[in-house]
Coordinates of C-alpha atoms in Angstrom, one line a residue:
X1 CA 34.9 -32.9 32.2
X2 CA 33.8 -36.2 30.5
X3 CA 36.6 -38.7 29.7
X4 CA 37.4 -39.8 26.0
X5 CA 39.1 -43.0 25.5
X6 CA 40.4 -44.0 22.1
X7 CA 37.9 -41.8 20.4
X8 CA 34.9 -43.3 21.9
X9 CA 33.2 -42.6 25.2
X10 CA 34.0 -45.4 27.7
X11 CA 31.3 -45.9 30.4
X12 CA 33.5 -47.5 32.7
X13 CA 35.7 -44.5 33.2
X14 CA 33.8 -42.0 35.7
X15 CA 30.5 -43.7 36.2
X16 CA 28.8 -40.8 37.7
X17 CA 29.6 -38.6 34.6
X18 CA 27.6 -41.2 32.5
X19 CA 24.6 -41.6 34.8
X20 CA 21.4 -40.9 32.9
X21 CA 19.2 -38.1 34.1
X22 CA 15.4 -38.3 34.3
X23 CA 13.6 -37.1 31.2
X24 CA 12.3 -33.6 31.2
X25 CA 8.5 -33.2 31.3
X26 CA 7.0 -33.3 27.8
X27 CA 3.8 -33.2 26.1
X28 CA 2.6 -34.0 22.6
X29 CA 0.9 -30.7 21.5
X30 CA -0.1 -31.7 18.1
X31 CA -0.8 -34.8 16.0
X32 CA -0.4 -34.5 12.2
X33 CA -2.3 -37.5 10.7
X34 CA -3.7 -36.0 7.6
X35 CA -2.1 -34.7 4.3
X36 CA -2.9 -31.7 2.1
X37 CA -5.9 -33.5 0.7
X38 CA -7.4 -34.4 4.2
X39 CA -6.5 -38.1 3.6
X40 CA -4.8 -40.2 6.3
X41 CA -1.0 -40.1 6.4
X42 CA 0.5 -43.5 5.4
X43 CA 3.8 -44.6 7.1
X44 CA 5.5 -41.2 7.3
X45 CA 9.2 -41.8 7.3
X46 CA 11.1 -38.5 6.9
X47 CA 10.9 -35.0 8.3
X48 CA 12.6 -31.9 7.2
X49 CA 12.3 -28.4 8.7
X50 CA 12.8 -25.6 6.1
X51 CA 13.9 -22.6 8.1
X52 CA 13.7 -20.3 4.9
X53 CA 9.8 -20.8 4.8
X54 CA 9.3 -21.8 8.3
X55 CA 7.6 -25.1 7.1
X56 CA 7.9 -28.8 7.6
X57 CA 8.3 -31.4 4.9
X58 CA 6.8 -35.0 5.6
X59 CA 8.0 -37.8 3.5
X60 CA 5.4 -40.4 2.7
X61 CA 7.0 -43.1 0.5
X62 CA 3.9 -45.0 0.0
X63 CA 2.2 -42.1 -1.7
X64 CA 5.5 -40.9 -3.4
X65 CA 5.2 -37.3 -2.2
X66 CA 6.4 -34.7 0.3
X67 CA 3.5 -33.1 2.2
X68 CA 4.2 -29.6 3.4
X69 CA 2.8 -28.0 6.5
X70 CA 2.7 -24.4 7.7
X71 CA 4.9 -23.6 10.8
X72 CA 1.6 -24.4 12.9
X73 CA 1.4 -27.8 11.3
X74 CA -1.5 -27.2 8.8
X75 CA -0.8 -29.4 5.7
X76 CA -1.5 -27.3 2.6
X77 CA 0.4 -28.4 -0.3
X78 CA 2.5 -31.5 -1.6
X79 CA 5.5 -32.2 -3.9
X80 CA 4.5 -35.4 -5.6
X81 CA 4.9 -37.7 -8.6
X82 CA 3.8 -34.8 -11.0
X83 CA 7.4 -33.5 -10.3
X84 CA 9.1 -36.8 -10.7
X85 CA 8.9 -38.1 -7.2
X86 CA 9.0 -41.8 -7.4
X87 CA 10.8 -44.1 -4.9
X88 CA 11.1 -40.9 -2.7
X89 CA 13.4 -40.9 0.2
X90 CA 14.3 -38.3 2.8
X91 CA 14.9 -34.6 2.0
X92 CA 17.0 -31.7 3.2
X93 CA 16.6 -27.9 2.7
X94 CA 19.4 -25.3 2.5
X95 CA 19.5 -21.7 1.1
X96 CA 15.9 -21.9 -0.2
X97 CA 16.5 -25.2 -2.2
X98 CA 14.9 -28.6 -1.4
X99 CA 17.1 -31.7 -1.9
X100 CA 15.2 -35.0 -2.3
X101 CA 16.5 -38.5 -2.4
X102 CA 15.0 -40.5 -5.3
X103 CA 15.7 -44.3 -5.6
X104 CA 15.6 -46.5 -8.5
X105 CA 12.2 -46.6 -10.3
X106 CA 12.5 -49.2 -13.0
X107 CA 14.4 -48.9 -16.3
X108 CA 13.4 -45.3 -16.9
X109 CA 14.3 -43.9 -13.5
X110 CA 17.8 -44.0 -12.3
X111 CA 18.6 -43.0 -8.6
X112 CA 19.4 -39.4 -8.0
X113 CA 19.2 -36.3 -6.0
X114 CA 16.3 -34.1 -7.1
X115 CA 16.7 -30.3 -6.5
X116 CA 13.6 -27.9 -6.2
X117 CA 13.4 -24.2 -5.6
X118 CA 11.0 -22.3 -3.4
X119 CA 8.2 -22.5 -5.8
X120 CA 8.5 -26.3 -5.9
X121 CA 9.9 -26.3 -9.5
X122 CA 12.7 -28.6 -10.4
X123 CA 16.1 -27.0 -10.6
X124 CA 18.6 -29.8 -11.1
X125 CA 19.2 -33.6 -10.8
X126 CA 22.4 -35.2 -9.5
X127 CA 23.2 -38.9 -10.5
X128 CA 25.7 -41.4 -9.4
X129 CA 27.5 -42.6 -12.4
X130 CA 30.4 -44.1 -10.4
X131 CA 28.0 -46.1 -8.2
X132 CA 25.3 -47.7 -10.4
X133 CA 23.9 -49.8 -7.7
X134 CA 23.7 -46.9 -5.2
X135 CA 20.2 -45.8 -4.1
X136 CA 20.2 -42.6 -1.9
X137 CA 18.0 -42.6 1.3
X138 CA 19.2 -39.6 3.3
X139 CA 21.4 -36.6 2.8
X140 CA 22.5 -33.4 4.4
X141 CA 23.9 -30.3 2.7
X142 CA 26.6 -28.0 4.2
X143 CA 26.4 -24.1 4.1
X144 CA 28.8 -24.3 1.1
X145 CA 26.6 -26.7 -0.9
X146 CA 28.6 -29.9 -0.3
X147 CA 26.3 -32.9 -0.2
X148 CA 26.7 -35.9 2.2
X149 CA 24.6 -38.8 1.0
X150 CA 23.9 -42.1 2.3
X151 CA 21.9 -45.1 1.0
X152 CA 21.8 -48.8 -0.1
X153 CA 24.6 -50.4 -2.2
X154 CA 27.5 -48.3 -0.7
X155 CA 28.9 -48.3 2.8
X156 CA 30.1 -44.9 4.3
X157 CA 29.0 -41.5 3.1
X158 CA 29.3 -40.2 -0.4
X159 CA 30.5 -36.6 -0.6
X160 CA 29.5 -34.6 -3.6
X161 CA 30.4 -30.9 -4.4
X162 CA 27.7 -28.2 -5.0
X163 CA 27.6 -29.3 -8.6
X164 CA 26.9 -32.9 -7.8
X165 CA 30.3 -34.1 -8.8
X166 CA 31.6 -37.1 -6.6
X167 CA 34.6 -36.0 -4.4
X168 CA 35.3 -38.9 -2.1
X169 CA 33.8 -41.2 0.5
X170 CA 33.9 -40.8 4.3
X171 CA 34.1 -44.4 5.7
X172 CA 33.7 -44.8 9.4
X173 CA 35.2 -48.2 10.5
X174 CA 35.0 -50.7 13.4
X175 CA 37.2 -53.5 14.5
X176 CA 35.1 -56.6 14.5
X177 CA 36.8 -59.9 15.6
X178 CA 40.3 -58.6 14.7
X179 CA 39.1 -57.4 11.3
X180 CA 38.3 -53.7 10.2
X181 CA 34.8 -53.3 8.7
X182 CA 33.3 -50.3 7.0
X183 CA 30.1 -49.1 8.8
X184 CA 26.9 -48.8 6.7
X185 CA 25.3 -45.6 7.4
X186 CA 21.6 -45.0 7.5
X187 CA 21.3 -41.3 8.6
X188 CA 23.1 -38.0 8.6
X189 CA 22.8 -34.6 10.1
X190 CA 24.9 -31.3 10.2
X191 CA 25.1 -29.2 13.4
X192 CA 25.1 -25.3 13.4
X193 CA 28.8 -25.3 13.7
X194 CA 29.2 -27.6 10.7
X195 CA 29.9 -30.8 12.5
X196 CA 28.8 -34.0 10.7
X197 CA 26.8 -36.7 12.5
X198 CA 26.6 -40.3 10.9
X199 CA 24.4 -42.9 12.2
X200 CA 25.1 -46.6 11.9
X201 CA 22.1 -48.9 12.4
X202 CA 24.1 -52.0 12.2
X203 CA 26.9 -50.8 14.8
X204 CA 24.6 -48.9 17.0
X205 CA 26.9 -46.0 16.7
X206 CA 27.1 -42.3 15.9
X207 CA 30.3 -40.9 14.3
X208 CA 31.1 -37.3 14.6
X209 CA 33.3 -35.4 12.2
X210 CA 34.2 -31.7 12.3
X211 CA 33.4 -29.3 9.5
X212 CA 36.8 -30.0 7.8
X213 CA 35.7 -33.9 7.7
X214 CA 38.2 -34.9 10.3
X215 CA 37.0 -37.6 12.7
X216 CA 36.2 -36.4 16.3
X217 CA 34.7 -39.2 18.1
X218 CA 32.0 -41.8 18.2
X219 CA 29.4 -42.8 20.7
X220 CA 26.8 -45.4 21.3
X221 CA 26.8 -49.1 22.0
X222 CA 24.7 -51.9 20.3
X223 CA 22.0 -53.3 22.6
X224 CA 18.4 -53.5 23.4
X225 CA 18.1 -51.8 26.8
X226 CA 18.0 -48.0 27.8
X227 CA 21.3 -46.3 27.1
X228 CA 22.1 -48.5 24.3
X229 CA 21.1 -48.5 20.5
X230 CA 19.2 -51.4 19.1
X231 CA 18.4 -50.0 15.6
X232 CA 19.0 -46.4 15.4
X233 CA 17.6 -44.9 12.2
X234 CA 17.6 -41.1 12.3
X235 CA 19.2 -38.2 14.2
X236 CA 18.5 -34.6 14.9
X237 CA 21.1 -32.2 16.5
X238 CA 19.9 -29.5 18.8
X239 CA 22.8 -27.2 19.3
X240 CA 20.7 -24.7 21.2
X241 CA 19.8 -27.3 23.9
X242 CA 23.1 -29.2 23.3
X243 CA 21.2 -32.5 22.7
X244 CA 21.3 -35.1 20.1
X245 CA 18.0 -36.9 19.4
X246 CA 18.0 -40.4 17.8
X247 CA 15.3 -42.8 16.8
X248 CA 15.6 -46.3 17.9
X249 CA 13.2 -48.1 15.5
X250 CA 13.3 -51.6 17.2
X251 CA 12.7 -50.2 20.7
X252 CA 10.1 -47.6 19.7
X253 CA 12.0 -44.9 21.5
X254 CA 13.8 -41.5 21.1
X255 CA 17.1 -41.9 23.0
X256 CA 18.6 -38.4 23.9
X257 CA 22.4 -37.9 24.2
X258 CA 24.5 -34.8 25.3
X259 CA 26.2 -33.0 22.5
X260 CA 29.4 -34.8 23.6
X261 CA 27.9 -38.2 23.3
X262 CA 26.8 -39.0 26.9
X263 CA 23.5 -40.9 27.2
X264 CA 20.9 -38.8 29.2
X265 CA 17.4 -40.4 28.8
X266 CA 14.9 -41.6 26.3
X267 CA 11.4 -40.6 25.3
X268 CA 8.4 -42.9 24.4
X269 CA 8.1 -46.6 24.1
X270 CA 5.7 -48.9 22.3
X271 CA 2.2 -47.6 22.3
X272 CA -0.6 -45.7 20.4
X273 CA -1.3 -42.9 22.9
X274 CA 0.3 -39.5 22.6
X275 CA 3.9 -39.5 23.6
X276 CA 4.3 -43.2 22.5
X277 CA 5.6 -44.6 19.3
X278 CA 5.2 -47.7 16.9
X279 CA 8.3 -48.1 14.9
X280 CA 9.4 -44.3 14.6
X281 CA 11.3 -43.6 11.5
X282 CA 12.7 -40.0 11.8
X283 CA 13.1 -37.1 14.2
X284 CA 13.4 -33.3 13.5
X285 CA 13.3 -30.0 15.3
X286 CA 11.2 -27.2 14.1
X287 CA 11.6 -23.3 14.4
X288 CA 9.8 -23.3 17.9
X289 CA 12.3 -25.9 19.3
X290 CA 9.7 -28.5 19.3
X291 CA 10.5 -32.2 18.5
X292 CA 8.7 -33.8 15.7
X293 CA 8.8 -37.7 15.5
X294 CA 7.6 -39.6 12.3
X295 CA 5.7 -42.2 14.2
X296 CA 5.4 -44.5 11.2
X297 CA 3.2 -47.4 12.1
X298 CA 0.8 -45.2 14.1
X299 CA 0.4 -43.2 10.8
X300 CA 1.2 -39.9 12.1
X301 CA 3.7 -37.3 13.1
X302 CA 3.8 -36.2 16.8
X303 CA 4.8 -32.7 17.7
X304 CA 6.4 -32.8 21.3
X305 CA 7.2 -29.8 23.5
X306 CA 9.6 -29.8 26.3
X307 CA 8.2 -28.1 29.4
X308 CA 10.5 -25.9 31.5
X309 CA 13.5 -26.7 29.5
X310 CA 15.2 -23.6 28.0
X311 CA 17.1 -23.3 24.6
X312 CA 20.4 -21.5 24.4
X313 CA 22.2 -19.6 21.7
X314 CA 23.7 -22.5 19.6
X315 CA 26.8 -20.5 18.9
X316 CA 27.8 -20.7 22.7
X317 CA 30.1 -23.6 22.1
X318 CA 31.4 -25.4 25.0
X319 CA 28.7 -24.1 27.5
X320 CA 26.3 -26.5 28.9
X321 CA 22.7 -25.9 30.2
X322 CA 22.7 -24.3 33.5
X323 CA 20.5 -26.9 35.0
X324 CA 18.9 -30.1 34.1
X325 CA 15.1 -30.3 34.7
X326 CA 14.8 -33.7 36.3
X327 CA 11.0 -33.9 36.0
X328 CA 9.2 -37.1 35.5
X329 CA 7.8 -38.0 31.9
X330 CA 4.1 -37.9 32.2
X331 CA 1.3 -38.7 29.7
X332 CA 0.2 -35.7 27.8
X333 CA -2.7 -33.9 29.5
X334 CA -5.8 -33.1 27.4
X335 CA -4.5 -29.5 26.7
X336 CA -4.8 -27.8 23.3
X337 CA -2.1 -25.2 22.4
X338 CA -3.9 -22.4 20.4
X339 CA -1.4 -20.5 18.2
X340 CA -2.0 -16.8 17.3
X341 CA -2.6 -15.6 13.8
X342 CA -2.8 -12.3 12.2
X343 CA -5.8 -11.4 10.1
X344 CA -8.7 -8.9 10.0
X345 CA -12.4 -9.8 11.0
X346 CA -15.4 -9.2 9.0
X347 CA -16.8 -5.7 9.8
X348 CA -18.8 -5.5 13.0
X349 CA -17.6 -9.1 14.2
X350 CA -16.3 -9.6 17.7
X351 CA -14.4 -12.5 19.1
X352 CA -11.0 -13.7 19.7
X353 CA -11.0 -17.3 18.4
X354 CA -11.1 -18.5 14.8
X355 CA -11.2 -21.8 13.0
X356 CA -8.8 -22.2 10.0
X357 CA -10.6 -24.5 7.6
X358 CA -8.6 -24.3 4.3
X359 CA -5.4 -22.8 2.9
X360 CA -5.4 -22.9 -0.9
X361 CA -3.7 -21.0 -3.8
X362 CA -6.9 -21.3 -5.7
X363 CA -9.3 -18.5 -5.0
X364 CA -12.2 -20.3 -6.7
X365 CA -11.7 -23.3 -4.5
X366 CA -11.6 -21.2 -1.4
X367 CA -14.9 -19.4 -2.5
X368 CA -16.5 -22.8 -3.0
X369 CA -15.6 -24.1 0.5
X370 CA -16.6 -20.8 2.1
X371 CA -20.0 -20.8 0.3
X372 CA -20.7 -24.3 1.3
X373 CA -20.0 -23.5 4.9
X374 CA -22.2 -20.5 4.9
X375 CA -25.1 -22.5 3.3
X376 CA -24.8 -24.8 6.3
X377 CA -24.8 -21.8 8.7
X378 CA -21.3 -21.5 9.6
X379 CA -20.1 -18.0 9.8
X380 CA -17.3 -18.3 7.0
X381 CA -15.0 -15.7 5.4
X382 CA -11.8 -15.6 3.3
X383 CA -8.6 -13.7 3.9
X384 CA -5.5 -13.8 1.5
X385 CA -2.0 -14.1 2.7
X386 CA 1.4 -14.0 1.1
X387 CA 3.3 -17.3 1.9
X388 CA 7.1 -17.0 1.6
X389 CA 8.3 -18.2 -1.7
X390 CA 4.9 -19.7 -2.4
X391 CA 2.9 -16.7 -3.7
X392 CA -0.6 -15.8 -2.7
X393 CA -2.7 -18.2 -0.9
X394 CA -6.3 -17.9 0.4
X395 CA -7.4 -18.8 4.0
X396 CA -11.0 -19.9 4.8
X397 CA -12.0 -19.3 8.4
X398 CA -15.1 -19.7 10.5
X399 CA -15.9 -17.4 13.3
X400 CA -15.1 -15.4 15.3
X401 CA -16.0 -17.1 18.4
X402 CA -15.8 -15.5 21.9
X403 CA -14.5 -18.6 23.9
X404 CA -11.9 -21.3 22.8
X405 CA -14.6 -23.9 23.7
X406 CA -16.9 -22.7 21.0
X407 CA -14.1 -22.6 18.4
X408 CA -12.8 -26.1 19.6
X409 CA -16.4 -27.7 19.2
X410 CA -16.8 -26.2 15.8
X411 CA -13.5 -27.4 14.6
X412 CA -14.4 -31.0 15.9
X413 CA -17.6 -30.8 14.0
X414 CA -16.0 -29.7 10.8
X415 CA -13.4 -32.4 11.1
X416 CA -15.8 -35.2 11.9
X417 CA -18.8 -34.2 9.7
X418 CA -17.4 -32.2 6.9
X419 CA -13.8 -34.0 6.6
X420 CA -12.2 -30.6 6.8
X421 CA -8.7 -30.2 8.5
X422 CA -9.9 -27.5 10.9
X423 CA -7.6 -26.1 13.6
X424 CA -8.3 -23.4 16.1
X425 CA -6.5 -20.0 16.2
X426 CA -6.5 -17.0 18.4
X427 CA -6.2 -13.3 17.5
X428 CA -4.5 -12.7 20.8
X429 CA -1.4 -14.3 22.3
X430 CA -0.7 -17.9 22.0
X431 CA -2.6 -19.6 24.7
X432 CA -3.5 -23.0 26.2
X433 CA -6.9 -24.6 26.6
X434 CA -7.9 -27.5 28.8
X435 CA -10.1 -29.8 26.7
X436 CA -13.3 -31.0 28.2
X437 CA -13.6 -34.7 29.0
X438 CA -16.7 -35.0 26.8
X439 CA -16.8 -32.1 24.3
X440 CA -20.3 -31.1 23.4
X441 CA -20.6 -30.1 19.8
X442 CA -23.0 -27.3 19.3
X443 CA -24.9 -26.6 16.2
X444 CA -23.4 -23.8 13.9
X445 CA -25.9 -21.4 15.3
X446 CA -25.3 -22.2 19.0
X447 CA -21.5 -21.9 18.4
X448 CA -21.9 -18.2 18.0
X449 CA -23.7 -17.9 21.4
X450 CA -21.6 -17.2 24.5
X451 CA -21.7 -19.3 27.5
X452 CA -24.1 -22.1 26.4
X453 CA -21.6 -25.0 26.4
X454 CA -18.9 -23.9 28.9
X455 CA -17.8 -26.4 31.5
X456 CA -15.6 -25.7 34.6
X457 CA -12.6 -27.7 33.3
X458 CA -12.6 -26.0 30.0
X459 CA -11.5 -22.4 30.7
X460 CA -8.5 -20.9 29.0
X461 CA -5.2 -21.4 30.9
X462 CA -2.7 -18.6 31.8
X463 CA -1.7 -16.9 28.5
X464 CA 1.9 -17.9 27.1
X465 CA 4.3 -15.3 25.7
X466 CA 5.4 -15.5 22.1

């Protein structure tokens, strides 16, 4: 068992218990660097996973909008200024609703929490009449609708009921040179058991409360070296792996702690390649257990997969992982993960691989894109799909292709020459494909032929189970 001392973990008590483990092997399986209009992301600063719709929301304050991607990271719609999003902060989803932090926007816009339903229509607005200088930047919502809001102008965490009425303030405190100081809180999260996690950038601390809002313990130490927190700005709690992921903005890393506050390892460091970060701003887990990092100054969101590290039932409280996978962290290999998709092919067509080119609620727009592709000799077709809570959307595909290389080269051509956010899909099981070192882009006609552009290092890898 780990030792607790005075409500905070003391690294001097049981040194072996606090020894960091090696980081598990990871790889960045996807880079999201385009929005729903196929424009570059600019300084993405917030991430939210919506379990109700299995979608990801990306906050882009510079554009005052939330870009929404499908579960396989295809950006297809945005919630923006047309719905009143100005000075937009982070968001949170609960029970089919989207809660968005809105800051002061001049004399005609007071800071508030904006609430939207599954169709992205405004439902409610919650203001802060008791705190006129307060501007929310992050929030979390409990199962019963209680809101925990942090931001500029007020220390601690404001607690609102489900109707937006102010209840009280939770105020983590620290002794500094004999004086008690309230901690400024920058980020919040809620675990699957209702535990509350509050991050203080200034103190380099995480404060943990139970679901009844009683203080449990705190962990973290201010500092600029591995194992310490320089400027932590975000948190994601993974109860299934019993891990806590933070973002250290100043050190360009994602420090990882056990669920009880022991430092384990860190991911990343300053860089522009996959798996490296430049002033990351947020971290989140999606429905596949992958880690998403808002890599702000690289203008992208990285999707990171853990290799060989299982997840558990998050309700198994008190249990730890059966084993740590002490594998070295290595640069991501050039491997493309191809997710499966359910759709029907045009009559008489054969092939396992497709390229998804467009996802739009506008049938006419889909027809225009598909017609343009056909004129350029791409084998394009349209299929409609019901998206959870979003209505009917129309998918534009090219294909089918008999090998992943043909589909990959076509997707690259569509991205570079047509400016389309094309991604490769498979009609079979999710699979992996080792990218060629110098991909050859065939013409649209050649892409349909089998075997013309295959290379020895570009064959499909062993199939992965769902």
